[in-house]
CSV table of C-alpha atoms and ligand atoms in Angstrom, one decimal:
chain,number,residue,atom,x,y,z
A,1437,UNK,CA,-53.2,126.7,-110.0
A,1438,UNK,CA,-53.0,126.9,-114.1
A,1439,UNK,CA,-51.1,130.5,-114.9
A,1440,UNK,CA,-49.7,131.6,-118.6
A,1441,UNK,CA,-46.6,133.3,-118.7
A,1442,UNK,CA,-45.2,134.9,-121.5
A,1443,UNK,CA,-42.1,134.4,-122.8
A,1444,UNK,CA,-39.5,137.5,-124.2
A,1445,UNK,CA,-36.2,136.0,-124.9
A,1446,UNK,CA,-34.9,139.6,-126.6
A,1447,UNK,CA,-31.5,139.1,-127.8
A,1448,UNK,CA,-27.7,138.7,-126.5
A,1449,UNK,CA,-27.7,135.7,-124.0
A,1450,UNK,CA,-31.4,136.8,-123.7
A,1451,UNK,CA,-32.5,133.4,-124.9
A,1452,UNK,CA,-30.1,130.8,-122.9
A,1453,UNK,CA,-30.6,132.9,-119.8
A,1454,UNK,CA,-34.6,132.8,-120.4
A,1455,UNK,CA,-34.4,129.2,-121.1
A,1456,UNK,CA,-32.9,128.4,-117.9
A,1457,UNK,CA,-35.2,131.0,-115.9
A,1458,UNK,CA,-38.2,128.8,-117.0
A,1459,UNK,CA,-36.9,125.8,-116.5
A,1460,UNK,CA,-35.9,126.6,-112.4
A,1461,UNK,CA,-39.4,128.5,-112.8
A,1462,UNK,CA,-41.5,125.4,-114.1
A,1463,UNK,CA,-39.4,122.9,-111.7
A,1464,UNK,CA,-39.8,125.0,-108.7
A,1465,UNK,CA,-44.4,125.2,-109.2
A,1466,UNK,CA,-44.6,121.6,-110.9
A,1467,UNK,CA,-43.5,120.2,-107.2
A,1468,UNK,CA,-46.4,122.0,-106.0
A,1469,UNK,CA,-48.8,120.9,-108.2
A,1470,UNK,CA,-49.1,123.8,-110.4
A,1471,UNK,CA,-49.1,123.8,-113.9
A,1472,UNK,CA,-47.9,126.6,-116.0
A,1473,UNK,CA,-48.5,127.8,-119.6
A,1474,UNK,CA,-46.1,129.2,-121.8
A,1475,UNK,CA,-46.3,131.8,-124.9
A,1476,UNK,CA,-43.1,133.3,-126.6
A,1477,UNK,CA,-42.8,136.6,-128.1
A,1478,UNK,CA,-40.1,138.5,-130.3
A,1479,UNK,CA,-39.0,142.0,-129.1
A,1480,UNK,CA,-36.3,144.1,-129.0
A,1481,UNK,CA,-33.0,143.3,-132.1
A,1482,UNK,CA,-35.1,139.7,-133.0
A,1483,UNK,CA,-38.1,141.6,-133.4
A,1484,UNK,CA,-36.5,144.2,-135.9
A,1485,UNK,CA,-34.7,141.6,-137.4
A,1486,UNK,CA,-37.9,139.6,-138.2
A,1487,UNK,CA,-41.1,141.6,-138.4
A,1488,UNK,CA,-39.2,145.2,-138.5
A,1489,UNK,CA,-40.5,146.6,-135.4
A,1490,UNK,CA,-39.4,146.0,-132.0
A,1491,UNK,CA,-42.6,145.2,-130.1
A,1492,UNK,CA,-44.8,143.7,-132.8
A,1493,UNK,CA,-48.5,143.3,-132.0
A,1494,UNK,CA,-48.3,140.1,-131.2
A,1495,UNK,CA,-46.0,140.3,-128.4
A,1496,UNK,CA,-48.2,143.4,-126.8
A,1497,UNK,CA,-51.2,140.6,-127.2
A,1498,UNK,CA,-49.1,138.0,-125.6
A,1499,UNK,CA,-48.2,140.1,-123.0
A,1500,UNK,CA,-52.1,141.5,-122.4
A,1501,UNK,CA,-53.1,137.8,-122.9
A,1502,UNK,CA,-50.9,136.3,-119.8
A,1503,UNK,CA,-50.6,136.6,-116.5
A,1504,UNK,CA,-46.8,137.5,-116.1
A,1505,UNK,CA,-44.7,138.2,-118.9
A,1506,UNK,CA,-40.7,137.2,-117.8
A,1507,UNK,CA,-38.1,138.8,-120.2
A,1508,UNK,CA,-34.5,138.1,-120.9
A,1509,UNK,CA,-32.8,141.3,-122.3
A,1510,UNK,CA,-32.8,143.5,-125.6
A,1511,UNK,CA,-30.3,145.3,-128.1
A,1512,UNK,CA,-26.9,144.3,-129.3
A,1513,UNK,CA,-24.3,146.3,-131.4
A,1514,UNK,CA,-26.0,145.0,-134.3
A,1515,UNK,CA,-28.9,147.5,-134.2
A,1516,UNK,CA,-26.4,150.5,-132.7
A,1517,UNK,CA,-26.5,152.7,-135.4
A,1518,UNK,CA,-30.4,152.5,-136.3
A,1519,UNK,CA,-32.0,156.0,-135.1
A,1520,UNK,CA,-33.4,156.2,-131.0
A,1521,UNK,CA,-37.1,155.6,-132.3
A,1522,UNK,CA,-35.7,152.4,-134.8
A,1523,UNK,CA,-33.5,150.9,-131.9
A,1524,UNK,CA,-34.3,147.7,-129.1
A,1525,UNK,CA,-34.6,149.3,-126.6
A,1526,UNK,CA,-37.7,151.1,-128.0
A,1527,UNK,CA,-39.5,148.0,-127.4
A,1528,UNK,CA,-38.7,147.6,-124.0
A,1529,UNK,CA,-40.3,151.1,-123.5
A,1530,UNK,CA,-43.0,150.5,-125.3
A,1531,UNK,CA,-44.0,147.6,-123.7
A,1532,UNK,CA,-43.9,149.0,-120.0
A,1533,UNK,CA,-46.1,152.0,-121.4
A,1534,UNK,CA,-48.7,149.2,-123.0
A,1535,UNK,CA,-48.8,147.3,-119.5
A,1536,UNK,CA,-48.7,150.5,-117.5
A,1537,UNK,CA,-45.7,149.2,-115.9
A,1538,UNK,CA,-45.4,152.6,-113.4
A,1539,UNK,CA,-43.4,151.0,-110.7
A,1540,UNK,CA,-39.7,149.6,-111.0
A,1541,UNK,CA,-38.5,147.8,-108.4
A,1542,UNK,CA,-34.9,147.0,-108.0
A,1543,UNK,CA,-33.2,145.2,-105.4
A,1544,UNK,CA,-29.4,145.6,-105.1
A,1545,UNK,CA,-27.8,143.7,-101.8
A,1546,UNK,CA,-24.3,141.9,-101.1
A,1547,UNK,CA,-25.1,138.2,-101.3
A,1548,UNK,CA,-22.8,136.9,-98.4
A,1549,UNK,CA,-21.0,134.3,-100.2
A,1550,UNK,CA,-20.3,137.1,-103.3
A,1551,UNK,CA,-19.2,139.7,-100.5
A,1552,UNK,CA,-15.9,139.4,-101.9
A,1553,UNK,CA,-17.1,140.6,-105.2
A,1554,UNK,CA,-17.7,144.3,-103.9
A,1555,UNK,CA,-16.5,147.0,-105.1
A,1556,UNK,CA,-16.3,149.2,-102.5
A,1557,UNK,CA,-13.4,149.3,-99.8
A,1558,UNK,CA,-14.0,146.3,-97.1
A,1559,UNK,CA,-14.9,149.0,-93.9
A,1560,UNK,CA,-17.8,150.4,-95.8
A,1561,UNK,CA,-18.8,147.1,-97.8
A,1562,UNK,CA,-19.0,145.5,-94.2
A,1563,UNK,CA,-22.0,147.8,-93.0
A,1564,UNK,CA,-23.9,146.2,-95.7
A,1565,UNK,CA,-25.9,146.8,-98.8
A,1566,UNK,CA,-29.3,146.0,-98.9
A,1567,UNK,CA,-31.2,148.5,-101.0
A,1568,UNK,CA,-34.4,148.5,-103.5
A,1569,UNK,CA,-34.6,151.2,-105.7
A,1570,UNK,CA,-38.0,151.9,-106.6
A,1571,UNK,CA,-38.3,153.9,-109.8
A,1572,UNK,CA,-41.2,155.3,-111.6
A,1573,UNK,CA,-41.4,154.3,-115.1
A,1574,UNK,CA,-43.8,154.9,-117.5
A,1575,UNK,CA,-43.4,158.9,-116.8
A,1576,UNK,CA,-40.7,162.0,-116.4
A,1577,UNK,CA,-38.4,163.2,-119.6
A,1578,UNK,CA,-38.5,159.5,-121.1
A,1579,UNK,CA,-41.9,160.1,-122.2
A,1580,UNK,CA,-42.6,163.9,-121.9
A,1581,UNK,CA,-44.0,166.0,-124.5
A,1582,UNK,CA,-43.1,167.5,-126.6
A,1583,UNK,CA,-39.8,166.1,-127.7
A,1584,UNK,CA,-37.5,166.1,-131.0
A,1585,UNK,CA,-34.3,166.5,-133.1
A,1586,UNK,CA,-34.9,169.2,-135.3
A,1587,UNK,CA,-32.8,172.5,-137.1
A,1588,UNK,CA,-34.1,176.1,-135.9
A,1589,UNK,CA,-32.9,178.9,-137.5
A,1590,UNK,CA,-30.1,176.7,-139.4
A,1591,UNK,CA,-28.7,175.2,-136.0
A,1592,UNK,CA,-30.0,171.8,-134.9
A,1593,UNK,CA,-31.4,171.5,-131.3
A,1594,UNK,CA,-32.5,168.3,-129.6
A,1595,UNK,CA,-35.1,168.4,-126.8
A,1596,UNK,CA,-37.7,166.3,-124.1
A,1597,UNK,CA,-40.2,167.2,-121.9
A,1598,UNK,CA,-39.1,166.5,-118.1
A,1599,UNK,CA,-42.8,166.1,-116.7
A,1600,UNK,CA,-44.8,164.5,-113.8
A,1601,UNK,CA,-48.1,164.6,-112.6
A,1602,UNK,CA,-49.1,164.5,-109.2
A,1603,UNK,CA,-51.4,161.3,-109.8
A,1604,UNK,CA,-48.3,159.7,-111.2
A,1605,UNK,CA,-46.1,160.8,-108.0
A,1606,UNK,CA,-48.7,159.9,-105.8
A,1607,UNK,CA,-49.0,155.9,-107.1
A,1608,UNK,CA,-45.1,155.4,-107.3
A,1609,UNK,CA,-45.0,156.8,-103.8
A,1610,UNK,CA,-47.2,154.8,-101.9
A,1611,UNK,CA,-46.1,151.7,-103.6
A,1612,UNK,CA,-42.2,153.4,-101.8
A,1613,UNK,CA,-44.1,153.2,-98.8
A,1614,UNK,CA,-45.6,149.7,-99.0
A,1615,UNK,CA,-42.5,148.0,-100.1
A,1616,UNK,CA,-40.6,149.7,-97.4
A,1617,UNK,CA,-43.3,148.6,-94.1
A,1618,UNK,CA,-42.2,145.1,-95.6
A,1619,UNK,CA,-38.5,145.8,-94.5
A,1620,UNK,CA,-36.9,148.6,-92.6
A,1621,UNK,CA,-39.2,151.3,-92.9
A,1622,UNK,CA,-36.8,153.9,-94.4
A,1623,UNK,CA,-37.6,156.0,-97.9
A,1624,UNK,CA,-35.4,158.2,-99.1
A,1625,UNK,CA,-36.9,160.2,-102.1
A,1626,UNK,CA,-34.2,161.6,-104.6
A,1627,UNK,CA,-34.8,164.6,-106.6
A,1628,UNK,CA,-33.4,167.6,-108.1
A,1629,UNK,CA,-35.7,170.0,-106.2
A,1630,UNK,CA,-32.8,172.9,-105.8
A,1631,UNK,CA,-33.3,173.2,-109.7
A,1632,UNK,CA,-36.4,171.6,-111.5
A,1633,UNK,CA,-39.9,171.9,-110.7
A,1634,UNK,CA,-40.5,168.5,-111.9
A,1635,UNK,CA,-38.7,167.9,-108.6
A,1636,UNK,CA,-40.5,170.7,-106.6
A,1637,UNK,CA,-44.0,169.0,-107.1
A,1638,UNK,CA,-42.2,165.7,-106.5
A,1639,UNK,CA,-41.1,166.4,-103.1
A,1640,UNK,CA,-44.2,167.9,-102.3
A,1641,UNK,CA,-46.3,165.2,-103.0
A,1642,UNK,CA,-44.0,162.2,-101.7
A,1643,UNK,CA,-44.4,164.3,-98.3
A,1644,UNK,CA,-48.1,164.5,-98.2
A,1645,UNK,CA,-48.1,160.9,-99.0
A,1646,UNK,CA,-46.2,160.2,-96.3
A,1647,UNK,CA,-48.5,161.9,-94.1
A,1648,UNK,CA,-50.6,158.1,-94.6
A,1649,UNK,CA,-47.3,156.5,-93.3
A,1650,UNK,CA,-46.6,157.9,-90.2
A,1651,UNK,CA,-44.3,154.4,-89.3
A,1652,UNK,CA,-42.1,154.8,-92.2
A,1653,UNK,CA,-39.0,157.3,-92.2
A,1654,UNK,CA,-38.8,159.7,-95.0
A,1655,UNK,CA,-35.7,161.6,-96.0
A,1656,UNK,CA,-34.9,163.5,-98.9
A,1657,UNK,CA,-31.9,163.7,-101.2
A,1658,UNK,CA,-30.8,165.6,-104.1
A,1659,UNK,CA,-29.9,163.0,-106.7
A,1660,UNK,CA,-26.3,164.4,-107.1
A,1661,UNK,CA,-25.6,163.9,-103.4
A,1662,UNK,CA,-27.7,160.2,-103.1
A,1663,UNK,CA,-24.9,159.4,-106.1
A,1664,UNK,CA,-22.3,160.3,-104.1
A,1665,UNK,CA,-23.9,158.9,-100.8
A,1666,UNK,CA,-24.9,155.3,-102.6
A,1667,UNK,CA,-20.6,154.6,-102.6
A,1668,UNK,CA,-19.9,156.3,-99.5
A,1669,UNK,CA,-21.9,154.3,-97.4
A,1670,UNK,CA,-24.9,152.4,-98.8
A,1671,UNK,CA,-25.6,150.8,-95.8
A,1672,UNK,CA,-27.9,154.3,-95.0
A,1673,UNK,CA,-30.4,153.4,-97.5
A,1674,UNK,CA,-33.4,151.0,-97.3
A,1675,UNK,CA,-35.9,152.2,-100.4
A,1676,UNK,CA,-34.6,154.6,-102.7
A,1677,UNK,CA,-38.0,156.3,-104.3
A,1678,UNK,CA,-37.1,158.4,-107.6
A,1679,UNK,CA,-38.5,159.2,-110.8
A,1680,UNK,CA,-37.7,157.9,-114.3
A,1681,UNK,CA,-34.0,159.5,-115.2
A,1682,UNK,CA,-32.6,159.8,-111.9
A,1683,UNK,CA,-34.1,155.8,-111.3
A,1684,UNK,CA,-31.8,154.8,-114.7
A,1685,UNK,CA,-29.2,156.1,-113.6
A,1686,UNK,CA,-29.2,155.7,-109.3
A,1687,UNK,CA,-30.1,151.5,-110.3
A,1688,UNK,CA,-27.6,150.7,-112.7
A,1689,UNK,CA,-25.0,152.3,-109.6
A,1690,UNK,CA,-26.4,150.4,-106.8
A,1691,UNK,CA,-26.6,147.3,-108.5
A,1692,UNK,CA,-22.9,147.4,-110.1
A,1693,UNK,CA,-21.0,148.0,-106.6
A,1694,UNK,CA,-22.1,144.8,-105.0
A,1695,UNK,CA,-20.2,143.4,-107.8
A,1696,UNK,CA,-22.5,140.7,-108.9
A,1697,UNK,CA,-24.8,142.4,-111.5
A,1698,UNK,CA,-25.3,139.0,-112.9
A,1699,UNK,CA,-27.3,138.1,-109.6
A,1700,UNK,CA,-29.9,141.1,-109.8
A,1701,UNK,CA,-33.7,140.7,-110.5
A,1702,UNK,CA,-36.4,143.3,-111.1
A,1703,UNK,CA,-40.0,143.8,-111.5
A,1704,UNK,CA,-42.2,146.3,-113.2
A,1705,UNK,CA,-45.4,146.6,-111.8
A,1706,UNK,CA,-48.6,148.4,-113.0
A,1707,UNK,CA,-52.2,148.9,-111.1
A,1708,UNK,CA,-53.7,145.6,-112.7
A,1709,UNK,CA,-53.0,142.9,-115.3
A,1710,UNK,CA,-49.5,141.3,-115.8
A,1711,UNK,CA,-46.0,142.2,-114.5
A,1712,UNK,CA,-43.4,142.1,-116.1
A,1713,UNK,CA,-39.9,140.4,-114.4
A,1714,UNK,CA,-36.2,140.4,-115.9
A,1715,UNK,CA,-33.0,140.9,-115.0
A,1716,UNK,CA,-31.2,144.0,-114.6
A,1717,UNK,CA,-28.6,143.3,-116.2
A,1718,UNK,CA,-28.1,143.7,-120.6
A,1719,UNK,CA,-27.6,141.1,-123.3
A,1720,UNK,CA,-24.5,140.8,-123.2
A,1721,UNK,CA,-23.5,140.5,-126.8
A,1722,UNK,CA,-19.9,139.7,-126.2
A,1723,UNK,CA,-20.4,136.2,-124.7
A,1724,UNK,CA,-24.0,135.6,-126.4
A,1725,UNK,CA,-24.0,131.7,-127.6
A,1726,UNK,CA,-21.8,130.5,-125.5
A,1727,UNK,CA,-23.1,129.4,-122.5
A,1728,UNK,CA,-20.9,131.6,-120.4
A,1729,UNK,CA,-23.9,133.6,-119.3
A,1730,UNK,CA,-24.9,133.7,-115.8
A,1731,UNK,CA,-28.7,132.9,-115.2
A,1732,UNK,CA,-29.0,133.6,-111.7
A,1733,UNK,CA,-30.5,137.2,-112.0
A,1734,UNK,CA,-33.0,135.5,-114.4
A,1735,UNK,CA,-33.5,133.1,-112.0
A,1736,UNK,CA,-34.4,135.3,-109.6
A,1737,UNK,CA,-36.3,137.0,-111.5
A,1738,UNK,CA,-38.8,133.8,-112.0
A,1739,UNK,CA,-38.9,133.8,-108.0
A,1740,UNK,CA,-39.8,138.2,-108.1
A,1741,UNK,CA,-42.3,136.9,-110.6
A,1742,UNK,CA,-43.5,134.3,-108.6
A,1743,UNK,CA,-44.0,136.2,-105.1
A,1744,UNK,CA,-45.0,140.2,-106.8
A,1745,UNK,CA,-46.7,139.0,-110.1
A,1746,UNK,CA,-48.8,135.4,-109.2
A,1747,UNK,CA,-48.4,135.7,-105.1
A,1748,UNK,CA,-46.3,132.8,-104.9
A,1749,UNK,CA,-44.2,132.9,-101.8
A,1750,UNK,CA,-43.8,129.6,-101.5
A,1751,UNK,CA,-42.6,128.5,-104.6
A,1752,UNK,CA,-40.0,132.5,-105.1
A,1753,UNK,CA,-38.6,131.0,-101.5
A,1754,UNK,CA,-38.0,127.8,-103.0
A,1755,UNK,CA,-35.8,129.4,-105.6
A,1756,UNK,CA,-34.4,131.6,-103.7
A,1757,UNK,CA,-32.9,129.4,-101.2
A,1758,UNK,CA,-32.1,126.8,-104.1
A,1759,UNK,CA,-29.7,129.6,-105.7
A,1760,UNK,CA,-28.3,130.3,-102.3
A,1761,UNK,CA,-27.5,126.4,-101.9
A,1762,UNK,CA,-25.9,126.0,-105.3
A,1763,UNK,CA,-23.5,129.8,-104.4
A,1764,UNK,CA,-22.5,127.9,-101.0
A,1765,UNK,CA,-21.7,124.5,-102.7
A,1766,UNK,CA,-19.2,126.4,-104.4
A,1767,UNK,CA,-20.4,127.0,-108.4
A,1768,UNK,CA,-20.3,130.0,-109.7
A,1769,UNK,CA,-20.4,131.1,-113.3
A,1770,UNK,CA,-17.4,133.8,-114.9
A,1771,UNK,CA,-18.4,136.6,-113.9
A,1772,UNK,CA,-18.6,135.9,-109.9
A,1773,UNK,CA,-15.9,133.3,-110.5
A,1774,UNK,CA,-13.1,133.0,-107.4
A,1775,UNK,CA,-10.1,131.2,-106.7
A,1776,UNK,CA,-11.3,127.9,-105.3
A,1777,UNK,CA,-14.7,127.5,-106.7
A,1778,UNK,CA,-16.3,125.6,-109.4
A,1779,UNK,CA,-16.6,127.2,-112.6
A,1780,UNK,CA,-19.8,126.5,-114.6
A,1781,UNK,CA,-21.8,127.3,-117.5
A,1782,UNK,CA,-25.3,128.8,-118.2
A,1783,UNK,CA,-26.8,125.4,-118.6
A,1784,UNK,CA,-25.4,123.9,-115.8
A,1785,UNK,CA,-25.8,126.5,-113.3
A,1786,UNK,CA,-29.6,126.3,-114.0
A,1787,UNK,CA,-29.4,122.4,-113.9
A,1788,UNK,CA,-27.6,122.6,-110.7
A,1789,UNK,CA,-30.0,125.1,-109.7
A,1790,UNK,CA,-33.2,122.7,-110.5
A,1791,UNK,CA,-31.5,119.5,-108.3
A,1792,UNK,CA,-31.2,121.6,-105.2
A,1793,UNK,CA,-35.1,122.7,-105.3
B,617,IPM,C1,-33.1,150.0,-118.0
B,617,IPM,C2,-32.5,150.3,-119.3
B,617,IPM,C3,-33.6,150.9,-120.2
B,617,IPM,C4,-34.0,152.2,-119.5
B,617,IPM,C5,-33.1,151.1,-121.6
B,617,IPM,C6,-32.6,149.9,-122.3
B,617,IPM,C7,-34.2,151.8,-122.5
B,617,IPM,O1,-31.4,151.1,-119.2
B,617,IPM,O2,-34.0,149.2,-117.9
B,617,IPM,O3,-32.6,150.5,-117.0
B,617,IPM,O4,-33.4,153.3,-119.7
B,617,IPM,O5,-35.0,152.2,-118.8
B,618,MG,MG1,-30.8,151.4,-117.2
């Protein structure tokens, strides 16, 4: 198979992460025969810093033009003070709204050899995490018109839209119910239905979807209460399904208390054309250049990439069982670093990553 993937180092440890995602990536098809493609494009602080904007056009036609586009991570203190519509992470969201990247999906579970690294108290951590969030993401108050910063009668008010149609609830929750037939057939939707009608019609519709899905569970939370649930016991939850806002905020929770945030992966997915695969985690700006980073989450993002974005299988469970081989041998990077282990860098972890493939 000959496949083009596209390239978005960002900035932060960005690029030495992405370097050493591709290189896993590239080992893990060549042994298969495959050959892969590669394009590069600038977006996010090294965008602004080199063309002004942070998607320039010829990162959206590098995107349009591949078949998965695999990206590092964007924005750094650098660009902090620049204005919302001026900053990184503007690119990121304009590049999910070029692609029509609706559905987010991010896996947060205890690896068994970081279980340690939990933090939540050992009775609870041992009933097991394994979760995927699966947030819609081209929609809701991110996007919603009409929104602005502006002075009304001599006072300044800032507003947004919180909006959703029911086509866009409708695609977000059967790809919910899809993703959960493939492992333990439980969705909870989250929504703030006691107070916003964004959230009325949401729960509506998620529950006459499910009417297509009579083997999947459906439960329903408000997103207060699955906040407070996701520490309490996170064992209860298979798919989290949620919208735009409450998906920010539920994902960056889930993935944080298995302690390992520099393990996650996560995939944005549209109707057609390319995905787009990176890890959850930021840039990083603290330790960027010094090959402290760890380059596991984009690691295993390459194998999301592989099995959602280019139907893979083969080659994802190649990586993921190499990265499972190199935790159990003992390496681990700063940031999931023990007493007894062997500390690494970036470029090594990848390069240990590579020989066990
Ligand atoms: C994320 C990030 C982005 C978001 C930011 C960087 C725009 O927090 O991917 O979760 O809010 O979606
Ligand atoms: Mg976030």
């Amino acid at each position: 198979m000959e496949k083009t993937i596209c390239l978005l180092p960002g900035d932060g440890i960005g690029p030495e992460i992405l370097d050493q995602g591709a290189l896993v990536m590239d080992a893990a098809v060549k042994k298969n025969g495959h050959t892969f493609h590669y394009t590069k494009g600038l977006i996010g602080g090294a965008a602004i810093d080199a063309t002004g904007s942070s998607l320039p056009e010829e990162t959206i036609a590098a995107c349009k033009a591949s078949d998965a586009v695999f990206l590092a991570a964007v924005g750094g203190p650098k660009w902090d003070n620049l204005a919302p519509e001026k900053r990184p992470e503007r690119g990121l969201l304009a590049i999910r709204r070029e692609l029509g990247l609706f559905a987010n999906l991010r896996p947060a579970m205890l690896l068994p050899e970081l279980a340690g690294a939990c933090l939540l108290r050992p009775d609870i951590a041992q009933k097991g995490l394994d979760l995927i969030v699966v947030r819609e993401l081209t929609g809701d108050i991110y996007f919603g018109e009409p929104r602005g910063l502006e002075k009304q009668d001599g006072s300044r008010v800032g507003f947004n839209t919180m909006i959703y149609s029911e086509e866009e609830i409708v695609r977000i929750a059967h790809v919910a119910f899809k993703t959960a037939r493939q492992r333990r057939r439980k969705v909870c939707s989250v929504d703030k239905s006691n107070v916003l009608e964004t959230s009325r019609l949401w729960k509506e519709v998620v529950t006459e979807v499910h009417k297509e899905y009579a083997d999947v569970e459906l439960s329903h939370l408000y997103v207060d209460n699955a906040a407070m649930q996701l520490v309490r016991d996170p064992s209860q939850f298979d798919v989290i399904l949620t919208g735009n806002i409450f998906g920010d905020i539920l994902s960056d929770e889930a993935s944080v208390i298995t302690g390992s945030l520099g393990m996650l992966p996560s995939a944005s997915m549209g109707a057609q054309g390319p995905g787009l695969f990176e890890p959850v985690h930021g840039s990083a700006p603290d330790i960027a250049g010094q090959d402290k980073a760890n380059p596991l989450a984009t690691i295993l993002s390459a194998a999301m990439l592989l099995r959602l974005g280019l139907h893979m299988p083969e080659e994802a469970a190649m990586i993921e069982k190499a990265v499972d081989k190199t935790l159990a041998d003992g390496y681990r990077t700063g940031d999931i670093m023990e007493a007894g282990k062997k500390a690494v860098g970036c470029q090594e972890m990848g390069k240990l990553v590579v020989e066990r493939l």
